[in-house]
């Protein structure tokens, strides 16, 4: 399998502080990779290392097949970047910001004009192309910055907190755009985010980093399964004390919580919900709805953080 | 070359648009043009053309304009959070550095040349009475070469300071300090020269060979410009700039 990003134990120190410690990961081409972690975990530093904006203190990495230590120019040629701050020139108009980056990537005049128009129309900003960037809202600036990152049709885009500051509607639209980039365009997307719900919906694989160490990698489902709890949510009436006691005595049940007519039953891995329903019905309860659910990526993320905290 | 011209294009756009609306942009340049292109030449028309006044002002203007722009060059990008985006592009280090220097020189010298041309037109229109006002050779050399060399010197120094400064204010303060040291430190430096060198300089001044003095001064300035630019290019390192 071809990897757009492949790192082997990359390490970076700032003085005595180890910002990134022996991080090894592989991101297949054409997929969306989410890099998750709390503030100061090392996400942005990793991204800067991959772009050759910081030097490695240890390990090795390739991006699109180019070595980050010796071929950083080639990496920057073929990647698009949306850093934490939008990085737009506030004194320039929306169009001129994109025009500048089009020139940087040697798009000829006709191709540049067509591409800028295509992106601005898609993002609903064509009518505002002559406005000064300083006049735009935070969300609109973010859209322009995303257009800038995609202008030269890069094979890989690094998005650092892309939905930060976007309203819910714009965030949903962005999510669709990111997915369409990978699915239709074959572009690899490497995004860092705090928004775990977003990562769960968009990413094919995620990596979790804490204090510079990669503590988990996998699909969102794998991480949920690895760290999350299996639950049965049962809605109905007549959940008596004796029925609750009987439920708690079952070996496959780890916890029982009753809130009004909503029963939350924690299950051991691989447990089925059907025997619980039979038991409740036999005990005289009226069951209206049963749903088996796994904890969210957010819960899995919190569990991972807590586990790592205990270990360290 | 393409990279350099791309940066020049962006920088000149930013200079122009930094002054707000089209009207306020024109108004911001108007005082400079009126003073250097109309008011000063009309005070002493003959001295302006035949003496060194026009040359001196044409060199002073880029010095004044370039200092502020140079201090802003990298520190401003860092302060406005655009530096990382710029460094993450395919642009070469040299392209970014030289592009920024060139844009400041074009802007400052361009304005000086515009004023010099305007003053010539002003004098010929208002004072000529059948006489054609043209700059003498030494004045023209100061306008054409002196302005470029002094602008380069100011810009290279300012950009060098700006590369490592945390903010535009810090860069401007250090740049002012450097300028002050050069001005204050100049005379003691001359006194510290070997006697033979001092004698040669005195002789050149006493014989009044302005051309030789001018060429020597230009060559010294050119050498300093080259050293400062080389130093700037050597100090421009993406990995260090990202950290600061």
GROMACS .gro file of N, CA and C in nm, chain B residues 49-141:
model
  279
  361UNK      N    1   1.894   7.238  -0.874
  361UNK     CA    2   1.942   7.173  -0.996
  361UNK      C    3   2.095   7.161  -0.999
  362UNK      N    4   2.161   7.269  -0.959
  362UNK     CA    5   2.308   7.270  -0.975
  362UNK      C    6   2.381   7.218  -0.851
  363UNK      N    7   2.324   7.237  -0.735
  363UNK     CA    8   2.388   7.189  -0.611
  363UNK      C    9   2.348   7.046  -0.583
  364UNK      N   10   2.387   6.998  -0.466
  364UNK     CA   11   2.357   6.857  -0.434
  364UNK      C   12   2.219   6.836  -0.370
  365UNK      N   13   2.140   6.945  -0.356
  365UNK     CA   14   2.012   6.934  -0.282
  365UNK      C   15   1.922   6.822  -0.333
  366UNK      N   16   1.898   6.824  -0.465
  366UNK     CA   17   1.807   6.724  -0.522
  366UNK      C   18   1.860   6.583  -0.495
  367UNK      N   19   1.991   6.568  -0.508
  367UNK     CA   20   2.053   6.436  -0.485
  367UNK      C   21   2.040   6.393  -0.340
  368UNK      N   22   2.066   6.488  -0.251
  368UNK     CA   23   2.059   6.455  -0.107
  368UNK      C   24   1.915   6.415  -0.069
  369UNK      N   25   1.817   6.492  -0.116
  369UNK     CA   26   1.678   6.459  -0.082
  369UNK      C   27   1.634   6.328  -0.147
  370UNK      N   28   1.685   6.304  -0.266
  370UNK     CA   29   1.648   6.179  -0.333
  370UNK      C   30   1.709   6.057  -0.263
  371UNK      N   31   1.816   6.080  -0.189
  371UNK     CA   32   1.874   5.971  -0.110
  371UNK      C   33   1.807   5.961   0.028
  372UNK      N   34   1.768   6.078   0.079
  372UNK     CA   35   1.706   6.079   0.213
  372UNK      C   36   1.568   6.012   0.211
  373UNK      N   37   1.495   6.036   0.102
  373UNK     CA   38   1.358   5.983   0.095
  373UNK      C   39   1.354   5.829   0.104
  374UNK      N   40   1.432   5.756   0.024
  374UNK     CA   41   1.432   5.609   0.038
  374UNK      C   42   1.476   5.564   0.176
  375UNK      N   43   1.572   5.640   0.234
  375UNK     CA   44   1.619   5.605   0.369
  375UNK      C   45   1.503   5.611   0.468
  376UNK      N   46   1.423   5.716   0.457
  376UNK     CA   47   1.310   5.734   0.550
  376UNK      C   48   1.204   5.626   0.524
  377UNK      N   49   1.172   5.607   0.396
  377UNK     CA   50   1.062   5.513   0.362
  377UNK      C   51   1.101   5.366   0.385
  378UNK      N   52   1.224   5.332   0.352
  378UNK     CA   53   1.263   5.191   0.357
  378UNK      C   54   1.276   5.138   0.500
  379UNK      N   55   1.318   5.223   0.592
  379UNK     CA   56   1.340   5.177   0.730
  379UNK      C   57   1.217   5.112   0.791
  380UNK      N   58   1.105   5.183   0.784
  380UNK     CA   59   0.981   5.131   0.844
  380UNK      C   60   0.934   5.003   0.776
  381UNK      N   61   0.941   5.005   0.641
  381UNK     CA   62   0.895   4.888   0.566
  381UNK      C   63   0.983   4.766   0.594
  382UNK      N   64   1.113   4.791   0.606
  382UNK     CA   65   1.205   4.679   0.631
  382UNK      C   66   1.183   4.620   0.770
  383UNK      N   67   1.161   4.706   0.867
  383UNK     CA   68   1.137   4.656   1.003
  383UNK      C   69   1.010   4.571   1.007
  384UNK      N   70   0.914   4.604   0.921
  384UNK     CA   71   0.787   4.531   0.917
  384UNK      C   72   0.798   4.399   0.838
  385UNK      N   73   0.900   4.387   0.754
  385UNK     CA   74   0.903   4.279   0.654
  385UNK      C   75   0.877   4.139   0.710
  386UNK      N   76   0.953   4.097   0.809
  386UNK     CA   77   0.933   3.962   0.864
  386UNK      C   78   0.862   3.967   0.999
  387UNK      N   79   0.899   4.068   1.080
  387UNK     CA   80   0.833   4.080   1.211
  387UNK      C   81   0.683   4.102   1.192
  388UNK      N   82   0.647   4.179   1.090
  388UNK     CA   83   0.505   4.205   1.062
  388UNK      C   84   0.433   4.078   1.022
  389UNK      N   85   0.498   4.000   0.937
  389UNK     CA   86   0.437   3.873   0.893
  389UNK      C   87   0.419   3.781   1.014
  390UNK      N   88   0.519   3.782   1.102
  390UNK     CA   89   0.512   3.698   1.222
  390UNK      C   90   0.398   3.746   1.312
  391UNK      N   91   0.389   3.876   1.329
  391UNK     CA   92   0.288   3.936   1.417
  391UNK      C   93   0.147   3.912   1.362
  392UNK      N   94   0.133   3.915   1.232
  392UNK     CA   95   0.001   3.899   1.169
  392UNK      C   96  -0.029   3.752   1.136
  393UNK      N   97   0.056   3.662   1.182
  393UNK     CA   98   0.038   3.517   1.164
  393UNK      C   99   0.032   3.474   1.018
  394UNK      N  100   0.107   3.542   0.932
  394UNK     CA  101   0.110   3.500   0.791
  394UNK      C  102   0.243   3.434   0.756
  395UNK      N  103   0.339   3.445   0.847
  395UNK     CA  104   0.473   3.394   0.815
  395UNK      C  105   0.475   3.242   0.796
  396UNK      N  106   0.404   3.171   0.883
  396UNK     CA  107   0.406   3.025   0.874
  396UNK      C  108   0.345   2.978   0.742
  397UNK      N  109   0.237   3.044   0.701
  397UNK     CA  110   0.173   3.008   0.574
  397UNK      C  111   0.270   3.031   0.458
  398UNK      N  112   0.342   3.142   0.464
  398UNK     CA  113   0.437   3.174   0.359
  398UNK      C  114   0.551   3.072   0.355
  399UNK      N  115   0.599   3.036   0.474
  399UNK     CA  116   0.709   2.941   0.481
  399UNK      C  117   0.667   2.800   0.441
  400UNK      N  118   0.537   2.771   0.452
  400UNK     CA  119   0.488   2.637   0.417
  400UNK      C  120   0.464   2.622   0.266
  401UNK      N  121   0.491   2.726   0.190
  401UNK     CA  122   0.473   2.717   0.044
  401UNK      C  123   0.602   2.667  -0.022
  402UNK      N  124   0.596   2.651  -0.153
  402UNK     CA  125   0.711   2.600  -0.226
  402UNK      C  126   0.817   2.707  -0.252
  403UNK      N  127   0.789   2.831  -0.212
  403UNK     CA  128   0.885   2.940  -0.239
  403UNK      C  129   1.021   2.910  -0.177
  404UNK      N  130   1.124   2.946  -0.251
  404UNK     CA  131   1.260   2.923  -0.198
  404UNK      C  132   1.293   3.030  -0.094
  405UNK      N  133   1.385   2.996  -0.004
  405UNK     CA  134   1.428   3.092   0.099
  405UNK      C  135   1.478   3.220   0.033
  406UNK      N  136   1.562   3.200  -0.067
  406UNK     CA  137   1.621   3.316  -0.135
  406UNK      C  138   1.513   3.400  -0.205
  407UNK      N  139   1.417   3.332  -0.263
  407UNK     CA  140   1.308   3.403  -0.332
  407UNK      C  141   1.232   3.494  -0.237
  408UNK      N  142   1.201   3.441  -0.119
  408UNK     CA  143   1.127   3.520  -0.021
  408UNK      C  144   1.211   3.639   0.026
  409UNK      N  145   1.335   3.612   0.061
  409UNK     CA  146   1.420   3.717   0.116
  409UNK      C  147   1.447   3.827   0.013
  410UNK      N  148   1.495   3.785  -0.103
  410UNK     CA  149   1.530   3.885  -0.206
  410UNK      C  150   1.405   3.959  -0.254
  411UNK      N  151   1.294   3.887  -0.265
  411UNK     CA  152   1.169   3.949  -0.308
  411UNK      C  153   1.127   4.062  -0.214
  412UNK      N  154   1.140   4.036  -0.086
  412UNK     CA  155   1.102   4.138   0.012
  412UNK      C  156   1.194   4.260   0.004
  413UNK      N  157   1.324   4.234  -0.007
  413UNK     CA  158   1.420   4.345  -0.016
  413UNK      C  159   1.393   4.427  -0.143
  414UNK      N  160   1.376   4.357  -0.253
  414UNK     CA  161   1.356   4.425  -0.381
  414UNK      C  162   1.229   4.510  -0.380
  415UNK      N  163   1.122   4.458  -0.321
  415UNK     CA  164   0.996   4.532  -0.317
  415UNK      C  165   1.012   4.663  -0.240
  416UNK      N  166   1.084   4.657  -0.129
  416UNK     CA  167   1.103   4.779  -0.049
  416UNK      C  168   1.188   4.880  -0.126
  417UNK      N  169   1.290   4.830  -0.194
  417UNK     CA  170   1.377   4.920  -0.272
  417UNK      C  171   1.297   4.983  -0.387
  418UNK      N  172   1.218   4.902  -0.456
  418UNK     CA  173   1.139   4.955  -0.568
  418UNK      C  174   1.042   5.063  -0.518
  419UNK      N  175   0.977   5.035  -0.406
  419UNK     CA  176   0.879   5.129  -0.351
  419UNK      C  177   0.945   5.261  -0.311
  420UNK      N  178   1.054   5.250  -0.234
  420UNK     CA  179   1.116   5.373  -0.181
  420UNK      C  180   1.190   5.451  -0.290
  421UNK      N  181   1.264   5.381  -0.373
  421UNK     CA  182   1.340   5.450  -0.478
  421UNK      C  183   1.244   5.502  -0.586
  422UNK      N  184   1.141   5.424  -0.614
  422UNK     CA  185   1.042   5.465  -0.714
  422UNK      C  186   0.980   5.599  -0.677
  423UNK      N  187   0.948   5.614  -0.551
  423UNK     CA  188   0.887   5.739  -0.505
  423UNK      C  189   0.989   5.854  -0.513
  424UNK      N  190   1.113   5.823  -0.479
  424UNK     CA  191   1.218   5.926  -0.485
  424UNK      C  192   1.239   5.971  -0.630
  425UNK      N  193   1.243   5.876  -0.722
  425UNK     CA  194   1.261   5.910  -0.863
  425UNK      C  195   1.141   5.989  -0.917
  426UNK      N  196   1.024   5.951  -0.872
  426UNK     CA  197   0.903   6.022  -0.915
  426UNK      C  198   0.912   6.168  -0.871
  427UNK      N  199   0.957   6.189  -0.746
  427UNK     CA  200   0.968   6.326  -0.694
  427UNK      C  201   1.075   6.403  -0.770
  428UNK      N  202   1.187   6.336  -0.800
  428UNK     CA  203   1.296   6.402  -0.873
  428UNK      C  204   1.249   6.444  -1.013
  429UNK      N  205   1.173   6.357  -1.075
  429UNK     CA  206   1.120   6.387  -1.208
  429UNK      C  207   1.019   6.501  -1.201
  430UNK      N  208   0.934   6.495  -1.100
  430UNK     CA  209   0.831   6.597  -1.083
  430UNK      C  210   0.894   6.733  -1.056
  431UNK      N  211   1.001   6.733  -0.977
  431UNK     CA  212   1.064   6.861  -0.946
  431UNK      C  213   1.126   6.923  -1.072
  432UNK      N  214   1.178   6.837  -1.157
  432UNK     CA  215   1.234   6.884  -1.284
  432UNK      C  216   1.124   6.945  -1.372
  433UNK      N  217   1.012   6.876  -1.377
  433UNK     CA  218   0.898   6.927  -1.455
  433UNK      C  219   0.850   7.060  -1.397
  434UNK      N  220   0.840   7.063  -1.262
  434UNK     CA  221   0.793   7.184  -1.194
  434UNK      C  222   0.880   7.304  -1.231
  435UNK      N  223   1.012   7.284  -1.222
  435UNK     CA  224   1.103   7.395  -1.251
  435UNK      C  225   1.097   7.437  -1.397
  436UNK      N  226   1.088   7.339  -1.485
  436UNK     CA  227   1.083   7.374  -1.627
  436UNK      C  228   0.954   7.444  -1.666
  437UNK      N  229   0.846   7.409  -1.597
  437UNK     CA  230   0.717   7.471  -1.629
  437UNK      C  231   0.708   7.610  -1.567
  438UNK      N  232   0.755   7.624  -1.441
  438UNK     CA  233   0.734   7.751  -1.372
  438UNK      C  234   0.851   7.849  -1.383
  439UNK      N  235   0.972   7.801  -1.400
  439UNK     CA  236   1.088   7.890  -1.390
  439UNK      C  237   1.173   7.900  -1.516
  440UNK      N  238   1.139   7.830  -1.619
  440UNK     CA  239   1.239   7.813  -1.725
  440UNK      C  240   1.273   7.942  -1.800
  441UNK      N  241   1.171   8.012  -1.849
  441UNK     CA  242   1.191   8.134  -1.929
  441UNK      C  243   1.296   8.110  -2.039
  442UNK      N  244   1.272   8.007  -2.112
  442UNK     CA  245   1.361   7.973  -2.223
  442UNK      C  246   1.480   7.889  -2.184
  443UNK      N  247   1.497   7.866  -2.057
  443UNK     CA  248   1.612   7.787  -2.011
  443UNK      C  249   1.566   7.646  -1.974
  444UNK      N  250   1.647   7.550  -2.010
  444UNK     CA  251   1.609   7.412  -1.978
  444UNK      C  252   1.680   7.366  -1.850
  445UNK      N  253   1.601   7.328  -1.751
  445UNK     CA  254   1.658   7.277  -1.625
  445UNK      C  255   1.687   7.128  -1.639
  446UNK      N  256   1.810   7.090  -1.624
  446UNK     CA  257   1.846   6.946  -1.620
  446UNK      C  258   1.946   6.923  -1.507
  447UNK      N  259   1.940   6.804  -1.448
  447UNK     CA  260   2.032   6.774  -1.339
  447UNK      C  261   2.173   6.757  -1.392
  448UNK      N  262   2.270   6.801  -1.310
  448UNK     CA  263   2.410   6.781  -1.345
  448UNK      C  264   2.448   6.635  -1.322
  449UNK      N  265   2.564   6.600  -1.371
  449UNK     CA  266   2.608   6.460  -1.366
  449UNK      C  267   2.613   6.403  -1.226
  450UNK      N  268   2.672   6.479  -1.131
  450UNK     CA  269   2.687   6.425  -0.995
  450UNK      C  270   2.550   6.414  -0.926
  451UNK      N  271   2.464   6.514  -0.950
  451UNK     CA  272   2.330   6.509  -0.889
  451UNK      C  273   2.252   6.390  -0.944
  452UNK      N  274   2.264   6.374  -1.075
  452UNK     CA  275   2.194   6.262  -1.138
  452UNK      C  276   2.245   6.128  -1.084
  453UNK      N  277   2.376   6.122  -1.062
  453UNK     CA  278   2.433   5.997  -1.008
  453UNK      C  279   2.380   5.970  -0.867
   0.00000   0.00000   0.00000
